[in-house]
PDB file of C-alpha atoms in Angstrom:
ATOM      1  CA  UNK A   1       2.141 -23.990   0.604  1.00  0.00           C
ATOM      2  CA  UNK A   2       0.290 -27.073   0.429  1.00  0.00           C
ATOM      3  CA  UNK A   3      -1.591 -27.268   3.626  1.00  0.00           C
ATOM      4  CA  UNK A   4      -4.561 -29.570   2.707  1.00  0.00           C
ATOM      5  CA  UNK A   5      -6.938 -28.920   5.403  1.00  0.00           C
ATOM      6  CA  UNK A   6      -9.974 -31.292   4.657  1.00  0.00           C
ATOM      7  CA  UNK A   7     -13.243 -30.642   6.283  1.00  0.00           C
ATOM      8  CA  UNK A   8     -12.773 -33.723   8.622  1.00  0.00           C
ATOM      9  CA  UNK A   9      -9.071 -32.908   9.647  1.00  0.00           C
ATOM     10  CA  UNK A  10      -8.111 -30.386  12.260  1.00  0.00           C
ATOM     11  CA  UNK A  11      -5.204 -27.856  11.612  1.00  0.00           C
ATOM     12  CA  UNK A  12      -1.715 -28.893  13.001  1.00  0.00           C
ATOM     13  CA  UNK A  13      -1.025 -26.908  16.315  1.00  0.00           C
ATOM     14  CA  UNK A  14       1.273 -24.012  15.417  1.00  0.00           C
ATOM     15  CA  UNK A  15       3.990 -25.365  17.973  1.00  0.00           C
ATOM     16  CA  UNK A  16       4.392 -28.253  15.844  1.00  0.00           C
ATOM     17  CA  UNK A  17       4.787 -26.550  12.483  1.00  0.00           C
ATOM     18  CA  UNK A  18       7.072 -24.017  14.080  1.00  0.00           C
ATOM     19  CA  UNK A  19       9.346 -26.682  15.172  1.00  0.00           C
ATOM     20  CA  UNK A  20       9.178 -28.579  11.788  1.00  0.00           C
ATOM     21  CA  UNK A  21      10.233 -25.281  10.019  1.00  0.00           C
ATOM     22  CA  UNK A  22      13.049 -24.502  12.258  1.00  0.00           C
ATOM     23  CA  UNK A  23      14.523 -28.058  11.991  1.00  0.00           C
ATOM     24  CA  UNK A  24      14.012 -28.087   8.172  1.00  0.00           C
ATOM     25  CA  UNK A  25      15.730 -24.794   7.781  1.00  0.00           C
ATOM     26  CA  UNK A  26      18.694 -25.976   9.799  1.00  0.00           C
ATOM     27  CA  UNK A  27      19.192 -28.839   7.797  1.00  0.00           C
ATOM     28  CA  UNK A  28      18.872 -26.746   4.484  1.00  0.00           C
ATOM     29  CA  UNK A  29      21.268 -24.036   5.358  1.00  0.00           C
ATOM     30  CA  UNK A  30      23.901 -26.967   6.427  1.00  0.00           C
ATOM     31  CA  UNK A  31      23.472 -28.406   2.922  1.00  0.00           C
ATOM     32  CA  UNK A  32      23.820 -25.146   1.219  1.00  0.00           C
ATOM     33  CA  UNK A  33      26.948 -24.481   3.122  1.00  0.00           C
ATOM     34  CA  UNK A  34      28.543 -27.691   1.988  1.00  0.00           C
ATOM     35  CA  UNK A  35      27.468 -26.978  -1.658  1.00  0.00           C
ATOM     36  CA  UNK A  36      28.943 -23.569  -1.500  1.00  0.00           C
ATOM     37  CA  UNK A  37      32.085 -24.561  -0.090  1.00  0.00           C
ATOM     38  CA  UNK A  38      32.720 -27.063  -3.142  1.00  0.00           C
ATOM     39  CA  UNK A  39      31.315 -24.403  -5.605  1.00  0.00           C
ATOM     40  CA  UNK A  40      32.731 -21.069  -4.563  1.00  0.00           C
ATOM     41  CA  UNK A  41      35.412 -20.043  -7.432  1.00  0.00           C
ATOM     42  CA  UNK A  42      36.720 -16.666  -6.486  1.00  0.00           C
ATOM     43  CA  UNK A  43      34.782 -13.547  -5.906  1.00  0.00           C
ATOM     44  CA  UNK A  44      33.556 -10.262  -7.900  1.00  0.00           C
ATOM     45  CA  UNK A  45      32.373  -6.993  -6.738  1.00  0.00           C
ATOM     46  CA  UNK A  46      28.838  -7.071  -8.290  1.00  0.00           C
ATOM     47  CA  UNK A  47      25.698  -6.985  -5.875  1.00  0.00           C
ATOM     48  CA  UNK A  48      24.776  -9.911  -3.853  1.00  0.00           C
ATOM     49  CA  UNK A  49      23.020 -12.807  -5.351  1.00  0.00           C
ATOM     50  CA  UNK A  50      20.622 -14.408  -2.903  1.00  0.00           C
ATOM     51  CA  UNK A  51      18.847 -17.658  -3.845  1.00  0.00           C
ATOM     52  CA  UNK A  52      15.628 -18.707  -1.860  1.00  0.00           C
ATOM     53  CA  UNK A  53      12.997 -21.274  -1.820  1.00  0.00           C
ATOM     54  CA  UNK A  54      10.029 -22.485  -0.084  1.00  0.00           C
ATOM     55  CA  UNK A  55       9.291 -25.895   1.008  1.00  0.00           C
ATOM     56  CA  UNK A  56       5.699 -27.321   0.979  1.00  0.00           C
ATOM     57  CA  UNK A  57       5.294 -27.436   4.623  1.00  0.00           C
ATOM     58  CA  UNK A  58       2.614 -26.118   7.098  1.00  0.00           C
ATOM     59  CA  UNK A  59       4.078 -22.689   7.126  1.00  0.00           C
ATOM     60  CA  UNK A  60       6.604 -20.802   4.941  1.00  0.00           C
ATOM     61  CA  UNK A  61      10.225 -21.825   4.808  1.00  0.00           C
ATOM     62  CA  UNK A  62      12.732 -19.556   3.388  1.00  0.00           C
ATOM     63  CA  UNK A  63      16.244 -21.311   2.299  1.00  0.00           C
ATOM     64  CA  UNK A  64      18.326 -18.334   2.166  1.00  0.00           C
ATOM     65  CA  UNK A  65      21.702 -18.885   1.099  1.00  0.00           C
ATOM     66  CA  UNK A  66      23.777 -17.686   3.776  1.00  0.00           C
ATOM     67  CA  UNK A  67      27.380 -18.880   3.409  1.00  0.00           C
ATOM     68  CA  UNK A  68      30.509 -18.830   5.026  1.00  0.00           C
ATOM     69  CA  UNK A  69      32.130 -15.337   5.029  1.00  0.00           C
ATOM     70  CA  UNK A  70      33.837 -14.182   1.985  1.00  0.00           C
ATOM     71  CA  UNK A  71      35.112 -10.805   2.386  1.00  0.00           C
ATOM     72  CA  UNK A  72      34.066  -8.044  -0.121  1.00  0.00           C
ATOM     73  CA  UNK A  73      35.874  -5.246  -1.669  1.00  0.00           C
ATOM     74  CA  UNK A  74      34.960  -1.897  -0.130  1.00  0.00           C
ATOM     75  CA  UNK A  75      33.147   0.483  -2.472  1.00  0.00           C
ATOM     76  CA  UNK A  76      35.196   3.759  -2.702  1.00  0.00           C
ATOM     77  CA  UNK A  77      35.248   6.688  -5.082  1.00  0.00           C
ATOM     78  CA  UNK A  78      38.128   4.994  -6.739  1.00  0.00           C
ATOM     79  CA  UNK A  79      36.048   1.725  -7.337  1.00  0.00           C
ATOM     80  CA  UNK A  80      35.771   1.313 -11.093  1.00  0.00           C
ATOM     81  CA  UNK A  81      32.354   0.957 -12.730  1.00  0.00           C
ATOM     82  CA  UNK A  82      31.210  -2.677 -12.714  1.00  0.00           C
ATOM     83  CA  UNK A  83      29.484  -2.514 -16.374  1.00  0.00           C
ATOM     84  CA  UNK A  84      28.677  -0.083 -19.001  1.00  0.00           C
ATOM     85  CA  UNK A  85      25.161   0.403 -17.619  1.00  0.00           C
ATOM     86  CA  UNK A  86      25.397   4.045 -16.705  1.00  0.00           C
ATOM     87  CA  UNK A  87      22.661   5.532 -14.666  1.00  0.00           C
ATOM     88  CA  UNK A  88      20.010   7.957 -15.922  1.00  0.00           C
ATOM     89  CA  UNK A  89      17.951   8.950 -12.796  1.00  0.00           C
ATOM     90  CA  UNK A  90      15.116   9.906 -15.378  1.00  0.00           C
ATOM     91  CA  UNK A  91      15.270   6.632 -17.201  1.00  0.00           C
ATOM     92  CA  UNK A  92      16.967   4.112 -14.698  1.00  0.00           C
ATOM     93  CA  UNK A  93      16.546   1.072 -16.595  1.00  0.00           C
ATOM     94  CA  UNK A  94      17.592   2.461 -20.130  1.00  0.00           C
ATOM     95  CA  UNK A  95      21.008   0.774 -20.185  1.00  0.00           C
ATOM     96  CA  UNK A  96      19.884  -2.694 -18.712  1.00  0.00           C
ATOM     97  CA  UNK A  97      18.157  -5.794 -20.082  1.00  0.00           C
ATOM     98  CA  UNK A  98      14.979  -4.416 -18.586  1.00  0.00           C
ATOM     99  CA  UNK A  99      14.762  -1.374 -20.731  1.00  0.00           C
ATOM    100  CA  UNK A 100      12.080  -2.790 -22.938  1.00  0.00           C
ATOM    101  CA  UNK A 101       9.934  -4.525 -20.392  1.00  0.00           C
ATOM    102  CA  UNK A 102       6.576  -3.399 -19.543  1.00  0.00           C
ATOM    103  CA  UNK A 103       5.999  -0.824 -16.503  1.00  0.00           C
ATOM    104  CA  UNK A 104       4.461  -2.256 -13.250  1.00  0.00           C
ATOM    105  CA  UNK A 105       1.074  -4.065 -13.487  1.00  0.00           C
ATOM    106  CA  UNK A 106       1.074  -3.834 -17.323  1.00  0.00           C
ATOM    107  CA  UNK A 107       3.786  -6.653 -17.199  1.00  0.00           C
ATOM    108  CA  UNK A 108       1.551  -9.224 -15.625  1.00  0.00           C
ATOM    109  CA  UNK A 109      -0.802 -10.909 -18.056  1.00  0.00           C
ATOM    110  CA  UNK A 110      -2.972 -13.917 -17.751  1.00  0.00           C
ATOM    111  CA  UNK A 111      -3.006 -16.632 -20.409  1.00  0.00           C
ATOM    112  CA  UNK A 112      -6.339 -17.253 -22.386  1.00  0.00           C
ATOM    113  CA  UNK A 113      -8.643 -19.143 -20.181  1.00  0.00           C
ATOM    114  CA  UNK A 114      -9.787 -22.670 -20.926  1.00  0.00           C
ATOM    115  CA  UNK A 115     -11.596 -25.423 -19.069  1.00  0.00           C
ATOM    116  CA  UNK A 116      -9.350 -27.552 -16.837  1.00  0.00           C
ATOM    117  CA  UNK A 117     -10.892 -30.716 -15.363  1.00  0.00           C
ATOM    118  CA  UNK A 118     -13.815 -29.456 -12.984  1.00  0.00           C
ATOM    119  CA  UNK A 119     -13.111 -25.954 -13.556  1.00  0.00           C
ATOM    120  CA  UNK A 120     -14.742 -24.053 -16.256  1.00  0.00           C
ATOM    121  CA  UNK A 121     -12.927 -21.529 -18.494  1.00  0.00           C
ATOM    122  CA  UNK A 122     -14.827 -18.655 -16.610  1.00  0.00           C
ATOM    123  CA  UNK A 123     -13.535 -20.097 -13.232  1.00  0.00           C
ATOM    124  CA  UNK A 124     -10.002 -20.378 -14.662  1.00  0.00           C
ATOM    125  CA  UNK A 125     -10.300 -16.730 -15.902  1.00  0.00           C
ATOM    126  CA  UNK A 126     -11.371 -15.836 -12.243  1.00  0.00           C
ATOM    127  CA  UNK A 127      -8.615 -17.720 -10.771  1.00  0.00           C
ATOM    128  CA  UNK A 128      -5.815 -16.033 -12.936  1.00  0.00           C
ATOM    129  CA  UNK A 129      -7.361 -12.584 -12.350  1.00  0.00           C
ATOM    130  CA  UNK A 130      -7.142 -13.281  -8.768  1.00  0.00           C
ATOM    131  CA  UNK A 131      -3.587 -14.403  -8.979  1.00  0.00           C
ATOM    132  CA  UNK A 132      -2.636 -11.196 -11.070  1.00  0.00           C
ATOM    133  CA  UNK A 133      -4.169  -9.070  -8.278  1.00  0.00           C
ATOM    134  CA  UNK A 134      -2.084 -10.998  -5.848  1.00  0.00           C
ATOM    135  CA  UNK A 135       1.198 -10.360  -7.786  1.00  0.00           C
ATOM    136  CA  UNK A 136       0.348  -6.586  -8.185  1.00  0.00           C
ATOM    137  CA  UNK A 137      -0.409  -6.315  -4.332  1.00  0.00           C
ATOM    138  CA  UNK A 138       2.803  -8.259  -3.429  1.00  0.00           C
ATOM    139  CA  UNK A 139       5.328  -6.864  -5.904  1.00  0.00           C
ATOM    140  CA  UNK A 140       4.102  -3.541  -7.078  1.00  0.00           C
ATOM    141  CA  UNK A 141       1.765  -1.879  -4.986  1.00  0.00           C
ATOM    142  CA  UNK A 142       3.502   0.742  -2.800  1.00  0.00           C
ATOM    143  CA  UNK A 143       1.313   0.170   0.153  1.00  0.00           C
ATOM    144  CA  UNK A 144       3.144  -3.213   0.523  1.00  0.00           C
ATOM    145  CA  UNK A 145       6.346  -2.581  -1.194  1.00  0.00           C
ATOM    146  CA  UNK A 146       7.224   0.805   0.439  1.00  0.00           C
ATOM    147  CA  UNK A 147       4.770   1.020   3.407  1.00  0.00           C
ATOM    148  CA  UNK A 148       5.167  -2.708   4.456  1.00  0.00           C
ATOM    149  CA  UNK A 149       1.240  -3.033   4.988  1.00  0.00           C
ATOM    150  CA  UNK A 150       0.140  -6.478   3.775  1.00  0.00           C
ATOM    151  CA  UNK A 151      -3.449  -5.952   4.081  1.00  0.00           C
ATOM    152  CA  UNK A 152      -4.315  -5.612   0.516  1.00  0.00           C
ATOM    153  CA  UNK A 153      -2.275  -8.821  -0.364  1.00  0.00           C
ATOM    154  CA  UNK A 154      -3.498 -10.914   2.529  1.00  0.00           C
ATOM    155  CA  UNK A 155      -7.216  -9.970   1.589  1.00  0.00           C
ATOM    156  CA  UNK A 156      -6.829 -11.877  -1.549  1.00  0.00           C
ATOM    157  CA  UNK A 157      -6.008 -15.210   0.283  1.00  0.00           C
ATOM    158  CA  UNK A 158      -8.084 -17.748   1.871  1.00  0.00           C
ATOM    159  CA  UNK A 159      -8.941 -17.067   5.544  1.00  0.00           C
ATOM    160  CA  UNK A 160      -6.536 -19.951   6.776  1.00  0.00           C
ATOM    161  CA  UNK A 161      -3.960 -18.916   4.467  1.00  0.00           C
ATOM    162  CA  UNK A 162      -4.239 -15.297   5.692  1.00  0.00           C
ATOM    163  CA  UNK A 163      -4.082 -16.476   9.280  1.00  0.00           C
ATOM    164  CA  UNK A 164      -0.760 -18.365   8.579  1.00  0.00           C
ATOM    165  CA  UNK A 165       0.988 -15.449   6.827  1.00  0.00           C
ATOM    166  CA  UNK A 166      -0.220 -12.477   9.046  1.00  0.00           C
ATOM    167  CA  UNK A 167       1.963 -13.027  11.910  1.00  0.00           C
ATOM    168  CA  UNK A 168       5.216 -13.057   9.483  1.00  0.00           C
ATOM    169  CA  UNK A 169       4.799  -9.364   8.699  1.00  0.00           C
ATOM    170  CA  UNK A 170       6.789  -7.677  11.536  1.00  0.00           C
ATOM    171  CA  UNK A 171       8.731  -8.710  14.693  1.00  0.00           C
ATOM    172  CA  UNK A 172      11.606  -9.838  12.534  1.00  0.00           C
ATOM    173  CA  UNK A 173       9.861 -12.559  10.659  1.00  0.00           C
ATOM    174  CA  UNK A 174       9.930 -10.977   7.249  1.00  0.00           C
ATOM    175  CA  UNK A 175      12.407 -13.208   5.718  1.00  0.00           C
ATOM    176  CA  UNK A 176      10.018 -16.082   5.975  1.00  0.00           C
ATOM    177  CA  UNK A 177       7.801 -14.202   3.454  1.00  0.00           C
ATOM    178  CA  UNK A 178      10.318 -12.592   1.055  1.00  0.00           C
ATOM    179  CA  UNK A 179       9.621 -15.241  -1.733  1.00  0.00           C
ATOM    180  CA  UNK A 180       6.005 -14.096  -1.805  1.00  0.00           C
ATOM    181  CA  UNK A 181       6.455 -10.155  -1.388  1.00  0.00           C
ATOM    182  CA  UNK A 182       8.926  -7.225  -2.064  1.00  0.00           C
ATOM    183  CA  UNK A 183       9.453  -4.951   0.726  1.00  0.00           C
ATOM    184  CA  UNK A 184      12.199  -2.050   0.412  1.00  0.00           C
ATOM    185  CA  UNK A 185      14.344  -1.448   3.332  1.00  0.00           C
ATOM    186  CA  UNK A 186      13.850   1.509   5.701  1.00  0.00           C
ATOM    187  CA  UNK A 187      16.134   4.219   4.842  1.00  0.00           C
ATOM    188  CA  UNK A 188      16.029   3.524   1.030  1.00  0.00           C
ATOM    189  CA  UNK A 189      13.804   5.200  -1.425  1.00  0.00           C
ATOM    190  CA  UNK A 190      12.584   4.040  -4.855  1.00  0.00           C
ATOM    191  CA  UNK A 191      12.810   6.224  -7.775  1.00  0.00           C
ATOM    192  CA  UNK A 192       9.346   7.718  -8.941  1.00  0.00           C
ATOM    193  CA  UNK A 193       9.200   5.102 -11.671  1.00  0.00           C
ATOM    194  CA  UNK A 194       7.322   1.718 -11.778  1.00  0.00           C
ATOM    195  CA  UNK A 195       9.296  -1.374 -11.513  1.00  0.00           C
ATOM    196  CA  UNK A 196       9.984  -3.303 -14.740  1.00  0.00           C
ATOM    197  CA  UNK A 197       8.391  -6.636 -15.143  1.00  0.00           C
ATOM    198  CA  UNK A 198       8.818  -9.527 -17.315  1.00  0.00           C
ATOM    199  CA  UNK A 199       7.393 -13.248 -17.062  1.00  0.00           C
ATOM    200  CA  UNK A 200       4.359 -15.365 -17.718  1.00  0.00           C
ATOM    201  CA  UNK A 201       1.692 -17.459 -15.651  1.00  0.00           C
ATOM    202  CA  UNK A 202       0.479 -20.687 -16.558  1.00  0.00           C
ATOM    203  CA  UNK A 203      -2.416 -23.038 -15.252  1.00  0.00           C
ATOM    204  CA  UNK A 204      -2.764 -26.698 -14.602  1.00  0.00           C
ATOM    205  CA  UNK A 205      -4.940 -28.998 -12.474  1.00  0.00           C
ATOM    206  CA  UNK A 206      -3.813 -29.780  -8.926  1.00  0.00           C
ATOM    207  CA  UNK A 207      -5.367 -32.346  -6.657  1.00  0.00           C
ATOM    208  CA  UNK A 208      -8.897 -32.786  -6.349  1.00  0.00           C
ATOM    209  CA  UNK A 209     -10.671 -29.380  -5.981  1.00  0.00           C
ATOM    210  CA  UNK A 210      -7.372 -27.602  -6.878  1.00  0.00           C
ATOM    211  CA  UNK A 211      -6.411 -25.271  -9.582  1.00  0.00           C
ATOM    212  CA  UNK A 212      -2.583 -24.313  -9.790  1.00  0.00           C
ATOM    213  CA  UNK A 213      -1.516 -21.063 -11.244  1.00  0.00           C
ATOM    214  CA  UNK A 214       2.261 -21.157 -11.847  1.00  0.00           C
ATOM    215  CA  UNK A 215       3.858 -17.571 -11.826  1.00  0.00           C
ATOM    216  CA  UNK A 216       7.350 -16.970 -13.180  1.00  0.00           C
ATOM    217  CA  UNK A 217       8.386 -13.323 -13.138  1.00  0.00           C
ATOM    218  CA  UNK A 218      11.317 -10.955 -12.653  1.00  0.00           C
ATOM    219  CA  UNK A 219      10.953  -7.678 -10.979  1.00  0.00           C
ATOM    220  CA  UNK A 220      13.472  -4.877 -11.389  1.00  0.00           C
ATOM    221  CA  UNK A 221      13.341  -2.045  -9.026  1.00  0.00           C
ATOM    222  CA  UNK A 222      15.173   1.300  -9.207  1.00  0.00           C
ATOM    223  CA  UNK A 223      16.304   3.042  -5.995  1.00  0.00           C
ATOM    224  CA  UNK A 224      17.168   6.603  -5.495  1.00  0.00           C
ATOM    225  CA  UNK A 225      21.088   7.008  -5.341  1.00  0.00           C
ATOM    226  CA  UNK A 226      22.406   8.407  -1.893  1.00  0.00           C
ATOM    227  CA  UNK A 227      24.744  10.736  -3.851  1.00  0.00           C
ATOM    228  CA  UNK A 228      22.778  11.691  -6.979  1.00  0.00           C
ATOM    229  CA  UNK A 229      25.676  14.038  -8.200  1.00  0.00           C
ATOM    230  CA  UNK A 230      28.029  11.205  -8.501  1.00  0.00           C
ATOM    231  CA  UNK A 231      28.267   9.210 -11.884  1.00  0.00           C
ATOM    232  CA  UNK A 232      26.960   5.771 -11.164  1.00  0.00           C
ATOM    233  CA  UNK A 233      26.622   2.313 -12.718  1.00  0.00           C
ATOM    234  CA  UNK A 234      23.034   1.704 -13.017  1.00  0.00           C
ATOM    235  CA  UNK A 235      23.176  -1.690 -11.201  1.00  0.00           C
ATOM    236  CA  UNK A 236      24.353   0.259  -8.075  1.00  0.00           C
ATOM    237  CA  UNK A 237      20.793   1.240  -7.637  1.00  0.00           C
ATOM    238  CA  UNK A 238      18.561  -1.488  -9.448  1.00  0.00           C
ATOM    239  CA  UNK A 239      17.434  -4.457  -7.722  1.00  0.00           C
ATOM    240  CA  UNK A 240      16.355  -7.734  -9.505  1.00  0.00           C
ATOM    241  CA  UNK A 241      14.049 -10.047  -8.110  1.00  0.00           C
ATOM    242  CA  UNK A 242      13.191 -13.504  -9.657  1.00  0.00           C
ATOM    243  CA  UNK A 243      10.007 -14.893  -8.321  1.00  0.00           C
ATOM    244  CA  UNK A 244       8.682 -18.508  -9.257  1.00  0.00           C
ATOM    245  CA  UNK A 245       5.341 -19.054  -7.207  1.00  0.00           C
ATOM    246  CA  UNK A 246       2.636 -21.473  -7.519  1.00  0.00           C
ATOM    247  CA  UNK A 247      -0.642 -20.087  -6.354  1.00  0.00           C
ATOM    248  CA  UNK A 248      -3.266 -22.794  -5.652  1.00  0.00           C
ATOM    249  CA  UNK A 249      -7.099 -21.970  -5.674  1.00  0.00           C
ATOM    250  CA  UNK A 250      -8.978 -24.531  -3.548  1.00  0.00           C
ATOM    251  CA  UNK A 251     -12.900 -24.772  -3.923  1.00  0.00           C
ATOM    252  CA  UNK A 252     -15.637 -27.171  -3.140  1.00  0.00           C
ATOM    253  CA  UNK A 253     -16.986 -29.236  -0.362  1.00  0.00           C
ATOM    254  CA  UNK A 254     -13.768 -31.068   0.025  1.00  0.00           C
ATOM    255  CA  UNK A 255     -12.294 -28.003   1.735  1.00  0.00           C
ATOM    256  CA  UNK A 256     -13.603 -26.252   4.949  1.00  0.00           C
ATOM    257  CA  UNK A 257     -14.716 -22.714   4.281  1.00  0.00           C
ATOM    258  CA  UNK A 258     -11.725 -21.030   5.762  1.00  0.00           C
ATOM    259  CA  UNK A 259      -9.532 -23.123   3.328  1.00  0.00           C
ATOM    260  CA  UNK A 260     -11.535 -22.266   0.418  1.00  0.00           C
ATOM    261  CA  UNK A 261      -9.753 -19.631  -1.926  1.00  0.00           C
ATOM    262  CA  UNK A 262      -6.357 -18.732  -2.968  1.00  0.00           C
ATOM    263  CA  UNK A 263      -3.178 -20.260  -1.230  1.00  0.00           C
ATOM    264  CA  UNK A 264       0.425 -19.889  -1.844  1.00  0.00           C
ATOM    265  CA  UNK A 265       2.304 -23.056  -2.846  1.00  0.00           C
ATOM    266  CA  UNK A 266       5.847 -24.090  -3.773  1.00  0.00           C
ATOM    267  CA  UNK A 267       7.946 -20.986  -4.408  1.00  0.00           C
ATOM    268  CA  UNK A 268      11.585 -20.363  -5.448  1.00  0.00           C
ATOM    269  CA  UNK A 269      13.557 -17.491  -6.856  1.00  0.00           C
ATOM    270  CA  UNK A 270      16.558 -15.219  -6.196  1.00  0.00           C
ATOM    271  CA  UNK A 271      17.613 -11.442  -5.674  1.00  0.00           C
ATOM    272  CA  UNK A 272      20.433 -10.056  -7.837  1.00  0.00           C
ATOM    273  CA  UNK A 273      22.450  -6.945  -7.496  1.00  0.00           C
ATOM    274  CA  UNK A 274      21.001  -6.618  -3.959  1.00  0.00           C
ATOM    275  CA  UNK A 275      22.269  -5.467  -0.537  1.00  0.00           C
ATOM    276  CA  UNK A 276      22.791  -8.589   1.301  1.00  0.00           C
ATOM    277  CA  UNK A 277      22.375  -7.154   4.917  1.00  0.00           C
ATOM    278  CA  UNK A 278      18.909  -5.958   4.092  1.00  0.00           C
ATOM    279  CA  UNK A 279      17.982  -8.963   2.257  1.00  0.00           C
ATOM    280  CA  UNK A 280      18.792 -11.443   5.157  1.00  0.00           C
ATOM    281  CA  UNK A 281      16.321  -9.184   7.067  1.00  0.00           C
ATOM    282  CA  UNK A 282      13.642  -9.752   4.361  1.00  0.00           C
ATOM    283  CA  UNK A 283      13.929  -6.293   2.474  1.00  0.00           C
ATOM    284  CA  UNK A 284      15.190  -5.094  -0.573  1.00  0.00           C
ATOM    285  CA  UNK A 285      18.162  -2.432  -0.788  1.00  0.00           C
ATOM    286  CA  UNK A 286      20.676  -1.729  -3.684  1.00  0.00           C
ATOM    287  CA  UNK A 287      24.276  -2.612  -3.452  1.00  0.00           C
ATOM    288  CA  UNK A 288      25.195   1.103  -3.149  1.00  0.00           C
ATOM    289  CA  UNK A 289      23.484   1.210   0.092  1.00  0.00           C
ATOM    290  CA  UNK A 290      26.030  -1.159   1.777  1.00  0.00           C
ATOM    291  CA  UNK A 291      29.822  -0.687   2.048  1.00  0.00           C
ATOM    292  CA  UNK A 292      30.776  -3.998   0.498  1.00  0.00           C
ATOM    293  CA  UNK A 293      29.094  -6.940  -1.321  1.00  0.00           C
ATOM    294  CA  UNK A 294      30.193 -10.260  -2.611  1.00  0.00           C
ATOM    295  CA  UNK A 295      28.689 -12.309  -5.304  1.00  0.00           C
ATOM    296  CA  UNK A 296      29.762 -15.655  -6.524  1.00  0.00           C
ATOM    297  CA  UNK A 297      31.716 -16.115  -9.772  1.00  0.00           C
ATOM    298  CA  UNK A 298      29.438 -17.468 -12.519  1.00  0.00           C
ATOM    299  CA  UNK A 299      29.701 -18.982 -15.654  1.00  0.00           C
ATOM    300  CA  UNK A 300      26.992 -17.258 -17.363  1.00  0.00           C
ATOM    301  CA  UNK A 301      26.058 -13.651 -18.580  1.00  0.00           C
ATOM    302  CA  UNK A 302      24.648 -11.278 -15.862  1.00  0.00           C
ATOM    303  CA  UNK A 303      21.804 -10.822 -18.388  1.00  0.00           C
ATOM    304  CA  UNK A 304      20.568 -14.335 -17.522  1.00  0.00           C
ATOM    305  CA  UNK A 305      19.453 -12.851 -14.009  1.00  0.00           C
ATOM    306  CA  UNK A 306      16.975 -10.728 -15.996  1.00  0.00           C
ATOM    307  CA  UNK A 307      15.685 -13.751 -17.919  1.00  0.00           C
ATOM    308  CA  UNK A 308      12.625 -15.587 -16.418  1.00  0.00           C
ATOM    309  CA  UNK A 309      13.232 -18.532 -18.391  1.00  0.00           C
ATOM    310  CA  UNK A 310      16.712 -19.195 -17.331  1.00  0.00           C
ATOM    311  CA  UNK A 311      17.504 -21.910 -14.875  1.00  0.00           C
ATOM    312  CA  UNK A 312      17.533 -20.922 -11.204  1.00  0.00           C
ATOM    313  CA  UNK A 313      21.144 -20.386  -9.666  1.00  0.00           C
ATOM    314  CA  UNK A 314      22.176 -23.311  -7.466  1.00  0.00           C
ATOM    315  CA  UNK A 315      23.683 -21.055  -4.781  1.00  0.00           C
ATOM    316  CA  UNK A 316      24.196 -17.565  -3.843  1.00  0.00           C
ATOM    317  CA  UNK A 317      26.967 -15.408  -2.605  1.00  0.00           C
ATOM    318  CA  UNK A 318      25.992 -13.000   0.223  1.00  0.00           C
ATOM    319  CA  UNK A 319      28.584 -12.977   3.107  1.00  0.00           C
ATOM    320  CA  UNK A 320      27.783 -12.535   6.696  1.00  0.00           C
TER     321      UNK A 320
END
């Protein structure tokens, strides 16, 4: 989010930006509906694919791909396995493309620091370290992922950025922050293993007094199945989240004290092999937690959803 609040400017009234977001969201969803009606080619039982993006407006806008209803096939005891990725509860990722990824925070590494414009190498290192902390707090730390407590994450942001995000945690506003954080749905339980993580971050200059840290990561979460004695496909209980987020460090006299620090910028990504009902509410749940799911037919390999360098899908397939 690029809310450039210079010292001589006053912040926009909350009523104004709320109206802007509501109008933009409606336009985005209508456009996505038109695109999906042209693109939809059949269906497959495979876990929901949800594409989301964040617009650079005064608050967070999540463009979730909610499409016209496409009935899914009910999951039953007779439903055949969707792949050869069989589930081992002690090693849930073993048969998936995430098997060799780093565990948890070890998968988030910063590039070697170098001076960029007015920012010294030491300042760049400080910025990437702060962004790494934000990724751990938002995607890995169980205080937020499981407990839905955003305090640690929000504490890393600039005061004005924190003020904007704080009201979106709770009271049904969670979909507006799901491109920045991961929160598991109530009634689901993660297996006692770290999420698998793959990706990278890079740094570039932004506007005057801005350093942009682009993050591009895929997080894979393993959930405990409801029926552990039943043989299961690993992707029944693994949720994949792709997150491409720009974090912006703002410093210097150009900015008011409340605007100095870390901000969230443009964001995009998707959820794959995911329970759509939970995702529309801003939470993560495995496909096994829902009676039926639908995903769009795709021309590529499912492995591409595990690849942080793959192009983002154009549309998703969660049905209402």
